[in-house]
């Protein structure tokens, strides 16, 4: 089959697959160089599902600034009732908000209420309302993520906001293959990029990879966490990922 693969692989300016709710965009079309992003909608009952509606990745020249752990080693447990105890599959291994450590849950009915996409004059905008991907027991009224990508400046902004019927401590977890260096309390350097947040506590640490398949894929990974430690019924933060030069 590999001998039939085309020599040229299309690398369009953007791709939108409405049925899958999958969006990709790149700064420089028809080349693997430059910045690239992908953001996922869909639902949490898909084949080989991960609880990852609203999850995104960002790369630059093929190096992942924000990455996805990928798939874990295929075992009996990986395809059993305990599948979602594995961080690769559950919400803790993806970058949507967690409420008191609880994230999205699996199920065909766990899908976003709305998604909008626009690519206008070099600005890509993707917005998702993902409240429906969480357990009803959390009593969440809204979990919204807006992603803005400026091709000219190669800057990304990810704005998360939430409204809840109860008070929660909230956090978002991001994984990177770039060794982070803390710049300020709310800024981290990732290669030639700065990852920053306007609110919350920012921390980073090397992630101990326990799965051999994930370890073989990435070698080393680091974990970045934005924490809102004061329980509240509503909150927000905006993450900016931009070049330093």
Short mmCIF file of C-alpha atoms in Angstrom, two decimals:
data_model
loop_
_atom_site.label_atom_id
_atom_site.label_comp_id
_atom_site.label_asym_id
_atom_site.label_seq_id
_atom_site.Cartn_x
_atom_site.Cartn_y
_atom_site.Cartn_z
CA UNK A 1 0.00 0.00 0.00
CA UNK A 2 2.84 2.41 0.82
CA UNK A 3 4.11 2.13 -2.77
CA UNK A 4 0.81 3.64 -3.91
CA UNK A 5 1.12 6.67 -1.67
CA UNK A 6 1.28 9.96 -3.59
CA UNK A 7 4.63 11.69 -3.79
CA UNK A 8 2.96 14.98 -2.96
CA UNK A 9 0.94 15.42 0.21
CA UNK A 10 -1.40 18.44 0.08
CA UNK A 11 -0.74 21.03 2.78
CA UNK A 12 -3.61 23.51 2.36
CA UNK A 13 -3.88 26.91 3.98
CA UNK A 14 -6.70 25.52 6.09
CA UNK A 15 -8.91 22.47 6.26
CA UNK A 16 -12.39 22.24 7.76
CA UNK A 17 -14.18 18.90 8.02
CA UNK A 18 -17.69 19.86 9.22
CA UNK A 19 -18.94 16.36 10.04
CA UNK A 20 -15.86 15.61 12.16
CA UNK A 21 -15.68 19.23 13.40
CA UNK A 22 -11.94 19.13 12.70
CA UNK A 23 -10.01 22.23 11.71
CA UNK A 24 -6.39 22.70 10.63
CA UNK A 25 -4.60 25.88 9.57
CA UNK A 26 -1.02 26.78 8.72
CA UNK A 27 0.92 29.98 8.26
CA UNK A 28 2.57 28.84 5.01
CA UNK A 29 0.57 26.62 2.65
CA UNK A 30 2.17 23.80 0.63
CA UNK A 31 5.11 23.41 2.98
CA UNK A 32 5.79 21.66 6.28
CA UNK A 33 7.68 24.75 7.44
CA UNK A 34 6.04 27.49 9.46
CA UNK A 35 3.39 27.26 12.15
CA UNK A 36 0.56 24.75 12.12
CA UNK A 37 -2.45 24.16 14.33
CA UNK A 38 -5.19 21.57 14.58
CA UNK A 39 -8.30 21.73 16.76
CA UNK A 40 -10.85 18.97 17.29
CA UNK A 41 -14.60 18.93 17.81
CA UNK A 42 -16.52 15.73 17.19
CA UNK A 43 -17.93 13.78 20.13
CA UNK A 44 -16.66 11.52 22.89
CA UNK A 45 -18.12 8.29 21.57
CA UNK A 46 -15.98 7.95 18.44
CA UNK A 47 -14.09 4.84 17.39
CA UNK A 48 -10.83 4.64 19.39
CA UNK A 49 -12.20 7.59 21.33
CA UNK A 50 -10.29 9.98 23.57
CA UNK A 51 -12.17 12.54 25.70
CA UNK A 52 -10.76 15.47 23.77
CA UNK A 53 -13.46 17.71 22.28
CA UNK A 54 -11.93 21.22 21.99
CA UNK A 55 -8.38 19.90 22.36
CA UNK A 56 -5.71 21.48 20.12
CA UNK A 57 -2.07 21.11 19.04
CA UNK A 58 0.38 23.72 17.75
CA UNK A 59 3.69 23.14 15.97
CA UNK A 60 6.43 25.20 14.37
CA UNK A 61 8.66 23.76 11.64
CA UNK A 62 7.54 20.29 12.69
CA UNK A 63 8.36 20.75 16.39
CA UNK A 64 5.37 20.65 18.71
CA UNK A 65 4.87 23.66 20.97
CA UNK A 66 1.70 22.05 22.31
CA UNK A 67 1.35 18.34 21.55
CA UNK A 68 -1.01 15.43 21.90
CA UNK A 69 0.18 12.36 23.80
CA UNK A 70 -1.06 10.14 20.98
CA UNK A 71 -2.16 6.56 21.53
CA UNK A 72 -0.89 4.26 24.26
CA UNK A 73 0.33 0.68 24.02
CA UNK A 74 -2.49 -1.56 22.86
CA UNK A 75 -3.44 -3.89 25.71
CA UNK A 76 -6.60 -5.66 26.83
CA UNK A 77 -7.27 -2.90 29.39
CA UNK A 78 -6.85 -0.22 26.73
CA UNK A 79 -9.94 -1.57 24.98
CA UNK A 80 -11.95 -2.44 28.08
CA UNK A 81 -14.20 -0.76 30.63
CA UNK A 82 -11.11 0.75 32.33
CA UNK A 83 -9.94 2.48 29.13
CA UNK A 84 -10.56 5.95 30.56
CA UNK A 85 -8.33 5.33 33.56
CA UNK A 86 -5.47 5.82 31.09
CA UNK A 87 -4.34 9.46 30.87
CA UNK A 88 -3.85 9.09 27.12
CA UNK A 89 -7.61 8.55 26.72
CA UNK A 90 -9.11 10.56 29.56
CA UNK A 91 -9.58 14.31 29.88
CA UNK A 92 -6.50 14.80 32.09
CA UNK A 93 -4.31 14.05 29.07
CA UNK A 94 -5.92 16.80 27.00
CA UNK A 95 -6.05 20.57 27.34
CA UNK A 96 -9.72 21.45 27.95
CA UNK A 97 -10.63 22.82 31.44
CA UNK A 98 -10.86 20.47 34.43
CA UNK A 99 -13.22 21.27 37.31
CA UNK A 100 -11.93 19.98 40.67
CA UNK A 101 -9.84 17.66 38.52
CA UNK A 102 -12.86 16.34 36.59
CA UNK A 103 -12.99 16.75 32.82
CA UNK A 104 -14.97 15.58 29.83
CA UNK A 105 -16.61 12.14 29.90
CA UNK A 106 -17.17 9.59 27.17
CA UNK A 107 -20.42 8.90 25.30
CA UNK A 108 -22.02 9.42 21.89
CA UNK A 109 -24.12 12.22 23.36
CA UNK A 110 -21.10 14.06 24.74
CA UNK A 111 -20.68 16.61 21.98
CA UNK A 112 -20.38 20.38 21.60
CA UNK A 113 -23.48 22.56 21.39
CA UNK A 114 -21.99 24.79 18.72
CA UNK A 115 -18.89 25.38 16.62
CA UNK A 116 -18.05 28.36 14.42
CA UNK A 117 -15.12 28.80 12.03
CA UNK A 118 -13.89 31.79 10.05
CA UNK A 119 -10.75 32.43 8.01
CA UNK A 120 -10.69 36.09 7.09
CA UNK A 121 -7.77 38.25 5.93
CA UNK A 122 -5.12 36.09 7.56
CA UNK A 123 -6.99 35.64 10.84
CA UNK A 124 -8.33 32.19 11.71
CA UNK A 125 -11.08 32.00 14.34
CA UNK A 126 -12.51 28.76 15.74
CA UNK A 127 -15.01 28.81 18.61
CA UNK A 128 -16.54 25.85 20.43
CA UNK A 129 -19.14 25.56 23.19
CA UNK A 130 -18.29 22.27 24.92
CA UNK A 131 -20.48 22.24 28.03
CA UNK A 132 -22.28 19.16 26.70
CA UNK A 133 -19.11 17.04 26.81
CA UNK A 134 -19.02 17.09 30.64
CA UNK A 135 -21.08 15.16 33.17
CA UNK A 136 -24.43 16.74 34.02
CA UNK A 137 -23.57 16.22 37.70
CA UNK A 138 -21.02 19.02 37.46
CA UNK A 139 -23.86 21.48 36.75
CA UNK A 140 -21.88 23.41 34.14
CA UNK A 141 -23.75 26.11 32.23
CA UNK A 142 -21.06 26.99 29.69
CA UNK A 143 -17.52 25.90 28.76
CA UNK A 144 -16.40 27.97 25.81
CA UNK A 145 -13.09 28.02 23.94
CA UNK A 146 -12.14 30.53 21.26
CA UNK A 147 -8.98 30.04 19.21
CA UNK A 148 -7.53 32.92 17.16
CA UNK A 149 -4.51 32.46 14.88
CA UNK A 150 -2.84 35.42 13.14
CA UNK A 151 -0.86 34.07 10.20
CA UNK A 152 1.14 37.27 9.73
CA UNK A 153 2.48 37.48 13.30
CA UNK A 154 2.25 33.70 13.88
CA UNK A 155 0.55 34.43 17.18
CA UNK A 156 -2.06 32.20 18.79
CA UNK A 157 -4.63 33.21 21.39
CA UNK A 158 -6.76 30.64 23.19
CA UNK A 159 -9.52 32.11 25.36
CA UNK A 160 -11.35 29.80 27.75
CA UNK A 161 -14.38 30.85 29.80
CA UNK A 162 -16.77 28.91 32.01
CA UNK A 163 -19.94 29.36 34.03
CA UNK A 164 -21.00 26.80 36.63
CA UNK A 165 -23.86 26.19 39.04
CA UNK A 166 -21.30 25.30 41.73
CA UNK A 167 -17.91 26.62 42.81
CA UNK A 168 -14.88 24.81 41.40
CA UNK A 169 -11.12 25.00 41.32
CA UNK A 170 -10.25 24.99 37.62
CA UNK A 171 -7.14 24.06 35.68
CA UNK A 172 -5.91 23.38 32.14
CA UNK A 173 -3.03 21.04 31.33
CA UNK A 174 -0.82 21.29 28.24
CA UNK A 175 1.96 18.97 27.06
CA UNK A 176 5.02 20.09 25.08
CA UNK A 177 8.12 18.48 23.62
CA UNK A 178 10.04 21.74 24.09
CA UNK A 179 11.84 22.12 27.40
CA UNK A 180 10.17 25.09 29.13
CA UNK A 181 12.01 27.90 30.85
CA UNK A 182 10.09 30.07 33.27
CA UNK A 183 10.39 33.77 32.38
CA UNK A 184 7.88 35.36 34.76
CA UNK A 185 5.06 34.11 36.96
CA UNK A 186 2.81 33.96 33.91
CA UNK A 187 5.28 33.43 31.07
CA UNK A 188 7.21 30.38 29.87
CA UNK A 189 9.70 30.25 27.01
CA UNK A 190 9.29 27.30 24.62
CA UNK A 191 12.10 27.54 22.08
CA UNK A 192 11.50 30.72 20.09
CA UNK A 193 7.99 31.09 21.47
CA UNK A 194 6.53 32.52 24.68
CA UNK A 195 3.56 30.77 26.30
CA UNK A 196 1.71 33.13 28.63
CA UNK A 197 -1.59 33.46 30.47
CA UNK A 198 -3.36 36.60 31.65
CA UNK A 199 -4.88 34.88 34.71
CA UNK A 200 -4.22 31.91 36.96
CA UNK A 201 -1.06 30.34 38.30
CA UNK A 202 1.37 28.99 35.71
CA UNK A 203 3.63 26.01 36.49
CA UNK A 204 5.73 23.54 34.50
CA UNK A 205 7.48 20.26 35.18
CA UNK A 206 8.94 17.32 33.32
CA UNK A 207 6.26 14.72 32.71
CA UNK A 208 7.12 11.18 33.71
CA UNK A 209 6.03 9.01 30.77
CA UNK A 210 4.95 5.56 31.95
CA UNK A 211 3.75 4.11 28.65
CA UNK A 212 6.49 2.69 26.40
CA UNK A 213 4.72 3.60 23.17
CA UNK A 214 4.32 7.23 24.26
CA UNK A 215 7.94 7.29 25.50
CA UNK A 216 9.22 5.95 22.17
CA UNK A 217 7.24 8.59 20.29
CA UNK A 218 8.27 11.61 22.33
CA UNK A 219 11.36 10.74 24.35
CA UNK A 220 10.78 13.59 26.80
CA UNK A 221 7.71 15.67 27.51
CA UNK A 222 6.92 18.55 29.83
CA UNK A 223 3.62 19.43 31.45
CA UNK A 224 2.36 23.01 31.73
CA UNK A 225 -0.54 23.74 34.09
CA UNK A 226 -2.69 26.84 34.48
CA UNK A 227 -4.42 26.67 37.87
CA UNK A 228 -7.24 28.77 39.30
CA UNK A 229 -7.03 27.74 42.95
CA UNK A 230 -9.83 29.88 44.39
CA UNK A 231 -13.16 28.05 43.94
CA UNK A 232 -15.50 30.13 41.77
CA UNK A 233 -18.69 29.69 39.77
CA UNK A 234 -17.24 31.45 36.73
CA UNK A 235 -13.87 32.32 35.35
CA UNK A 236 -11.69 32.76 32.29
CA UNK A 237 -8.16 33.02 31.00
CA UNK A 238 -6.48 33.83 27.71
CA UNK A 239 -3.37 31.94 26.66
CA UNK A 240 -1.06 33.61 24.15
CA UNK A 241 1.59 31.73 22.19
CA UNK A 242 3.82 34.07 20.21
CA UNK A 243 7.31 34.32 18.76
CA UNK A 244 10.02 36.05 20.72
CA UNK A 245 11.72 37.35 17.58
#
